[in-house]
């Protein structure tokens, strides 16, 4: 098991947000969480990252109790995070940004140069720009750097919040091709997305989040034709 949420509820102040969320991702899977604006997707991401503590329920990540692990050590369990909006340091170089992901984890049995080489095979364009200041990259390139920063720590699982945001259709296709590739290479993937069409093309199954609740959970093919998804997005 990679991630398991059982009965997770959160609040902002006294306002309920996530409500009794049950969700599970097993090793080797590629899973999506879909939801419209304000559904609670980023809140869910922050629960995975240990940035928001549930008021009830349990969060297990790589078989560890997230509450006991603590935010800073969660990446060391083998989880890479790609936050909404990428959150690069625009004044640092590409290499410095990526290095932050390595330093947060310091994966055993491999050094930084080796990891950068592996990253270069996945993202040749990123390795050509290692010394460029991140703020001067295009949106598509910044997305790749944010993913590279998560992958440099050699995670077993990557969790992404809305990676397609702000990208052109062509760049979104490229991004999802990379997701397929890292999944094929053995990484478990959880992608949280508003772009249902793309996410359901890459994921084998998914969950639908609406107003803080999981309202559907099914195989990607079934979700694609489900009225729950249609009504949420096209009502
Ligand atoms: N720190 C906060 N304090 C109070 N309310 C918040 C806070 N963060 C988010 N919210 C509210 O909680 C709800 C869910 O927010 P969240 O960011 O999880 O949604 P989302 O599904 O990621 O949406 P988006 O598509 O805009 O990224 C929204 O109504 C939002 O306004
Ligand atoms: Mg969000």
CSV table of C-alpha atoms and ligand atoms in Angstrom, one decimal:
chain,number,residue,atom,x,y,z
A,1,UNK,CA,0.0,0.0,0.0
A,2,UNK,CA,1.3,3.5,-0.8
A,3,UNK,CA,-1.4,5.8,0.6
A,4,UNK,CA,-4.5,5.0,2.6
A,5,UNK,CA,-7.0,7.6,4.0
A,6,UNK,CA,-9.7,6.3,6.2
A,7,UNK,CA,-12.6,8.5,7.3
A,8,UNK,CA,-10.5,11.7,6.9
A,9,UNK,CA,-12.2,14.9,7.8
A,10,UNK,CA,-10.6,18.4,8.0
A,11,UNK,CA,-11.8,21.9,8.8
A,12,UNK,CA,-10.7,25.4,8.1
A,13,UNK,CA,-11.4,27.0,11.5
A,14,UNK,CA,-14.8,25.6,12.3
A,15,UNK,CA,-15.8,25.2,8.6
A,16,UNK,CA,-15.8,21.6,7.5
A,17,UNK,CA,-13.8,20.9,4.4
A,18,UNK,CA,-13.0,17.2,3.7
A,19,UNK,CA,-15.7,14.9,4.9
A,20,UNK,CA,-15.0,11.3,5.7
A,21,UNK,CA,-12.7,10.7,2.8
A,22,UNK,CA,-11.7,7.1,2.1
A,23,UNK,CA,-9.0,6.7,-0.5
A,24,UNK,CA,-6.3,4.1,-1.2
A,25,UNK,CA,-3.5,3.9,-3.8
A,26,UNK,CA,-1.6,0.6,-4.0
A,27,UNK,CA,2.0,0.2,-5.1
A,28,UNK,CA,2.4,0.3,-8.8
A,29,UNK,CA,-0.9,2.0,-9.5
A,30,UNK,CA,-1.7,5.2,-11.4
A,31,UNK,CA,-4.7,6.9,-9.9
A,32,UNK,CA,-6.4,10.2,-10.3
A,33,UNK,CA,-8.5,12.4,-8.0
A,34,UNK,CA,-10.8,14.6,-10.0
A,35,UNK,CA,-12.8,17.6,-8.8
A,36,UNK,CA,-14.0,21.0,-9.8
A,37,UNK,CA,-12.8,24.3,-8.4
A,38,UNK,CA,-13.0,24.5,-4.6
A,39,UNK,CA,-13.8,20.8,-4.3
A,40,UNK,CA,-11.0,20.3,-1.8
A,41,UNK,CA,-8.3,18.9,-4.1
A,42,UNK,CA,-5.4,21.1,-2.7
A,43,UNK,CA,-6.7,20.4,0.8
A,44,UNK,CA,-6.4,16.7,0.1
A,45,UNK,CA,-2.8,17.2,-1.3
A,46,UNK,CA,-1.9,19.1,1.9
A,47,UNK,CA,-3.2,16.2,4.0
A,48,UNK,CA,-0.9,13.8,2.1
A,49,UNK,CA,2.0,16.2,2.6
A,50,UNK,CA,1.3,16.4,6.3
A,51,UNK,CA,0.6,20.2,6.1
A,52,UNK,CA,-3.0,19.8,7.3
A,53,UNK,CA,-3.8,17.5,10.1
A,54,UNK,CA,-7.2,15.8,9.9
A,55,UNK,CA,-9.7,16.4,12.8
A,56,UNK,CA,-10.7,12.8,12.5
A,57,UNK,CA,-9.6,9.7,10.5
A,58,UNK,CA,-6.2,8.3,9.7
A,59,UNK,CA,-3.6,8.9,7.0
A,60,UNK,CA,-1.1,6.1,6.3
A,61,UNK,CA,1.7,6.8,3.8
A,62,UNK,CA,4.0,3.9,2.7
A,63,UNK,CA,2.6,2.0,5.7
A,64,UNK,CA,3.6,4.7,8.2
A,65,UNK,CA,1.2,6.8,10.3
A,66,UNK,CA,1.5,10.3,8.7
A,67,UNK,CA,0.6,12.0,12.0
A,68,UNK,CA,3.5,10.3,13.8
A,69,UNK,CA,5.9,10.8,10.9
A,70,UNK,CA,5.8,14.6,10.8
A,71,UNK,CA,5.7,16.8,7.7
A,72,UNK,CA,9.4,17.1,7.2
A,73,UNK,CA,10.0,13.3,7.2
A,74,UNK,CA,7.1,12.3,4.9
A,75,UNK,CA,9.3,12.7,1.7
A,76,UNK,CA,11.9,10.5,3.4
A,77,UNK,CA,9.2,7.7,3.3
A,78,UNK,CA,9.6,7.7,-0.5
A,79,UNK,CA,7.1,10.2,-1.6
A,80,UNK,CA,7.7,13.1,-4.0
A,81,UNK,CA,5.3,16.1,-4.0
A,82,UNK,CA,4.5,18.5,-6.9
A,83,UNK,CA,2.4,21.3,-5.4
A,84,UNK,CA,-0.2,23.4,-7.2
A,85,UNK,CA,1.4,26.3,-9.1
A,86,UNK,CA,4.8,24.5,-9.1
A,87,UNK,CA,6.2,26.7,-6.3
A,88,UNK,CA,9.7,27.0,-7.7
A,89,UNK,CA,12.1,29.6,-6.3
A,90,UNK,CA,12.2,31.9,-9.3
A,91,UNK,CA,15.6,33.5,-8.3
A,92,UNK,CA,17.4,30.2,-8.0
A,93,UNK,CA,18.8,28.2,-10.9
A,94,UNK,CA,17.1,25.1,-12.2
A,95,UNK,CA,19.9,23.0,-10.6
A,96,UNK,CA,19.5,24.7,-7.2
A,97,UNK,CA,15.7,24.2,-7.3
A,98,UNK,CA,16.1,20.5,-8.2
A,99,UNK,CA,18.8,20.1,-5.5
A,100,UNK,CA,16.3,21.2,-2.8
A,101,UNK,CA,14.3,18.0,-3.6
A,102,UNK,CA,17.5,15.9,-3.2
A,103,UNK,CA,18.5,17.6,0.1
A,104,UNK,CA,15.1,17.1,1.6
A,105,UNK,CA,15.5,13.3,1.1
A,106,UNK,CA,19.1,12.4,0.6
A,107,UNK,CA,18.2,9.0,-0.9
A,108,UNK,CA,20.5,6.2,0.1
A,109,UNK,CA,22.7,4.3,-2.4
A,110,UNK,CA,22.9,7.1,-5.0
A,111,UNK,CA,24.6,10.5,-5.2
A,112,UNK,CA,23.4,13.8,-6.6
A,113,UNK,CA,25.3,13.5,-9.9
A,114,UNK,CA,23.9,10.1,-10.5
A,115,UNK,CA,20.3,11.3,-9.8
A,116,UNK,CA,20.8,14.3,-12.1
A,117,UNK,CA,21.9,12.0,-14.9
A,118,UNK,CA,18.7,9.9,-14.4
A,119,UNK,CA,16.6,13.1,-14.4
A,120,UNK,CA,18.4,14.2,-17.6
A,121,UNK,CA,17.2,11.0,-19.4
A,122,UNK,CA,13.6,11.8,-18.5
A,123,UNK,CA,13.8,15.6,-19.1
A,124,UNK,CA,16.6,16.4,-21.7
A,125,UNK,CA,15.3,20.0,-21.9
A,126,UNK,CA,15.7,20.4,-18.1
A,127,UNK,CA,19.3,19.2,-18.1
A,128,UNK,CA,20.2,21.7,-20.9
A,129,UNK,CA,19.0,24.5,-18.6
A,130,UNK,CA,20.5,23.6,-15.3
A,131,UNK,CA,22.3,26.9,-14.9
A,132,UNK,CA,19.4,29.1,-16.0
A,133,UNK,CA,17.4,31.0,-13.4
A,134,UNK,CA,14.1,29.2,-12.9
A,135,UNK,CA,12.0,32.4,-13.2
A,136,UNK,CA,13.0,32.8,-16.8
A,137,UNK,CA,11.8,29.4,-18.0
A,138,UNK,CA,8.5,29.0,-19.8
A,139,UNK,CA,5.5,27.6,-17.9
A,140,UNK,CA,6.0,24.1,-19.5
A,141,UNK,CA,9.6,24.0,-18.5
A,142,UNK,CA,8.9,25.1,-15.0
A,143,UNK,CA,6.4,22.2,-14.7
A,144,UNK,CA,9.1,19.8,-15.7
A,145,UNK,CA,11.5,21.3,-13.2
A,146,UNK,CA,8.9,20.9,-10.4
A,147,UNK,CA,8.4,17.3,-11.4
A,148,UNK,CA,12.2,16.8,-11.6
A,149,UNK,CA,12.5,18.3,-8.0
A,150,UNK,CA,10.1,15.6,-6.8
A,151,UNK,CA,11.8,12.8,-8.7
A,152,UNK,CA,15.4,13.6,-7.8
A,153,UNK,CA,14.8,12.0,-4.3
A,154,UNK,CA,14.0,8.7,-6.0
A,155,UNK,CA,10.4,8.5,-4.7
A,156,UNK,CA,8.3,5.3,-4.9
A,157,UNK,CA,5.2,7.4,-5.1
A,158,UNK,CA,4.6,10.9,-6.7
A,159,UNK,CA,1.6,13.0,-5.7
A,160,UNK,CA,0.7,16.0,-8.0
A,161,UNK,CA,-1.7,18.8,-7.5
A,162,UNK,CA,-3.2,20.1,-10.7
A,163,UNK,CA,0.0,19.8,-12.8
A,164,UNK,CA,-1.9,20.7,-16.1
A,165,UNK,CA,-2.8,24.2,-14.7
A,166,UNK,CA,-1.8,26.9,-17.1
A,167,UNK,CA,-0.3,24.6,-19.7
A,168,UNK,CA,-1.3,24.5,-23.4
A,169,UNK,CA,-3.0,21.3,-24.7
A,170,UNK,CA,0.3,20.3,-26.4
A,171,UNK,CA,2.3,20.7,-23.2
A,172,UNK,CA,-0.4,18.9,-21.1
A,173,UNK,CA,-0.1,15.9,-23.5
A,174,UNK,CA,3.7,16.0,-23.1
A,175,UNK,CA,3.4,16.2,-19.3
A,176,UNK,CA,1.1,13.2,-19.2
A,177,UNK,CA,3.4,11.3,-21.5
A,178,UNK,CA,6.1,11.8,-18.9
A,179,UNK,CA,3.8,10.6,-16.2
A,180,UNK,CA,3.2,7.4,-18.2
A,181,UNK,CA,6.9,6.9,-18.6
A,182,UNK,CA,7.7,7.3,-14.9
A,183,UNK,CA,4.8,5.0,-14.0
A,184,UNK,CA,6.1,2.4,-16.5
A,185,UNK,CA,9.5,2.7,-14.8
A,186,UNK,CA,8.0,1.6,-11.5
A,187,UNK,CA,6.8,4.8,-9.8
A,188,UNK,CA,3.3,4.8,-8.2
A,189,UNK,CA,1.4,8.0,-9.4
A,190,UNK,CA,-1.4,9.9,-7.8
A,191,UNK,CA,-2.5,12.9,-9.9
A,192,UNK,CA,-5.0,15.4,-8.6
A,193,UNK,CA,-6.6,17.2,-11.5
A,194,UNK,CA,-9.4,19.3,-12.6
A,195,UNK,CA,-8.7,18.3,-16.2
A,196,UNK,CA,-10.8,15.1,-16.1
A,197,UNK,CA,-10.3,14.2,-19.7
A,198,UNK,CA,-6.5,14.1,-19.6
A,199,UNK,CA,-6.3,12.5,-16.1
A,200,UNK,CA,-8.7,9.7,-17.1
A,201,UNK,CA,-6.6,9.0,-20.2
A,202,UNK,CA,-3.5,8.3,-18.1
A,203,UNK,CA,-5.0,6.9,-14.8
A,204,UNK,CA,-6.3,3.3,-14.5
A,205,UNK,CA,-8.9,4.4,-12.0
A,206,UNK,CA,-10.0,7.5,-10.1
A,207,UNK,CA,-11.9,9.2,-7.4
A,208,UNK,CA,-14.2,12.2,-7.8
A,209,UNK,CA,-14.2,14.8,-5.1
A,210,UNK,CA,-17.0,17.3,-4.8
A,211,UNK,CA,-17.6,19.7,-1.9
A,212,UNK,CA,-15.1,17.8,0.2
A,213,UNK,CA,-16.7,14.3,-0.3
A,214,UNK,CA,-15.7,11.4,-2.5
A,215,UNK,CA,-18.8,11.1,-4.7
A,216,UNK,CA,-17.5,8.4,-7.1
A,217,UNK,CA,-14.7,5.9,-7.3
A,218,UNK,CA,-14.3,3.7,-10.3
A,219,UNK,CA,-12.2,2.5,-13.2
A,220,UNK,CA,-11.2,5.3,-15.6
A,221,UNK,CA,-13.3,4.0,-18.4
A,222,UNK,CA,-16.4,3.9,-16.2
A,223,UNK,CA,-15.8,7.4,-14.8
A,224,UNK,CA,-15.3,8.8,-18.3
A,225,UNK,CA,-18.9,7.9,-19.2
A,226,UNK,CA,-20.3,8.5,-15.7
A,227,UNK,CA,-23.1,11.0,-15.2
A,228,UNK,CA,-21.4,12.1,-11.9
A,229,UNK,CA,-18.4,13.4,-13.8
A,230,UNK,CA,-20.5,14.9,-16.6
A,231,UNK,CA,-22.8,16.7,-14.2
A,232,UNK,CA,-19.9,18.1,-12.1
A,233,UNK,CA,-18.1,19.6,-15.1
A,234,UNK,CA,-20.7,20.4,-17.6
A,235,UNK,CA,-23.8,21.2,-15.5
B,1,LIG,N1,-6.6,28.4,4.4
B,1,LIG,C1,-7.9,28.4,4.1
B,1,LIG,N2,-8.8,28.9,5.0
B,1,LIG,C2,-10.1,28.9,4.8
B,1,LIG,N3,-10.7,28.3,3.7
B,1,LIG,C3,-9.8,27.8,2.8
B,1,LIG,C4,-8.4,27.7,3.0
B,1,LIG,N4,-7.9,27.1,1.9
B,1,LIG,C5,-8.9,26.7,1.1
B,1,LIG,N5,-10.1,27.1,1.6
B,1,LIG,C6,-11.4,26.9,1.0
B,1,LIG,O1,-11.6,25.5,1.0
B,1,LIG,C7,-12.3,25.1,-0.2
B,1,LIG,C8,-11.4,24.0,-0.9
B,1,LIG,O2,-10.2,24.6,-1.2
B,1,LIG,P1,-9.1,23.8,-2.1
B,1,LIG,O3,-7.9,24.7,-2.3
B,1,LIG,O4,-8.8,22.5,-1.4
B,1,LIG,O5,-9.9,23.5,-3.4
B,1,LIG,P2,-9.4,22.9,-4.8
B,1,LIG,O6,-10.2,21.8,-5.2
B,1,LIG,O7,-7.9,22.7,-4.8
B,1,LIG,O8,-9.7,24.1,-5.8
B,1,LIG,P3,-8.9,24.8,-7.0
B,1,LIG,O9,-9.5,24.1,-8.2
B,1,LIG,O10,-9.2,26.2,-7.0
B,1,LIG,O11,-7.4,24.5,-6.8
B,1,LIG,C9,-12.5,26.4,-1.0
B,1,LIG,O12,-13.8,26.8,-0.8
B,1,LIG,C10,-11.5,27.3,-0.4
B,1,LIG,O13,-11.9,28.7,-0.5
B,2,LIG,MG1,-6.3,23.4,-5.8
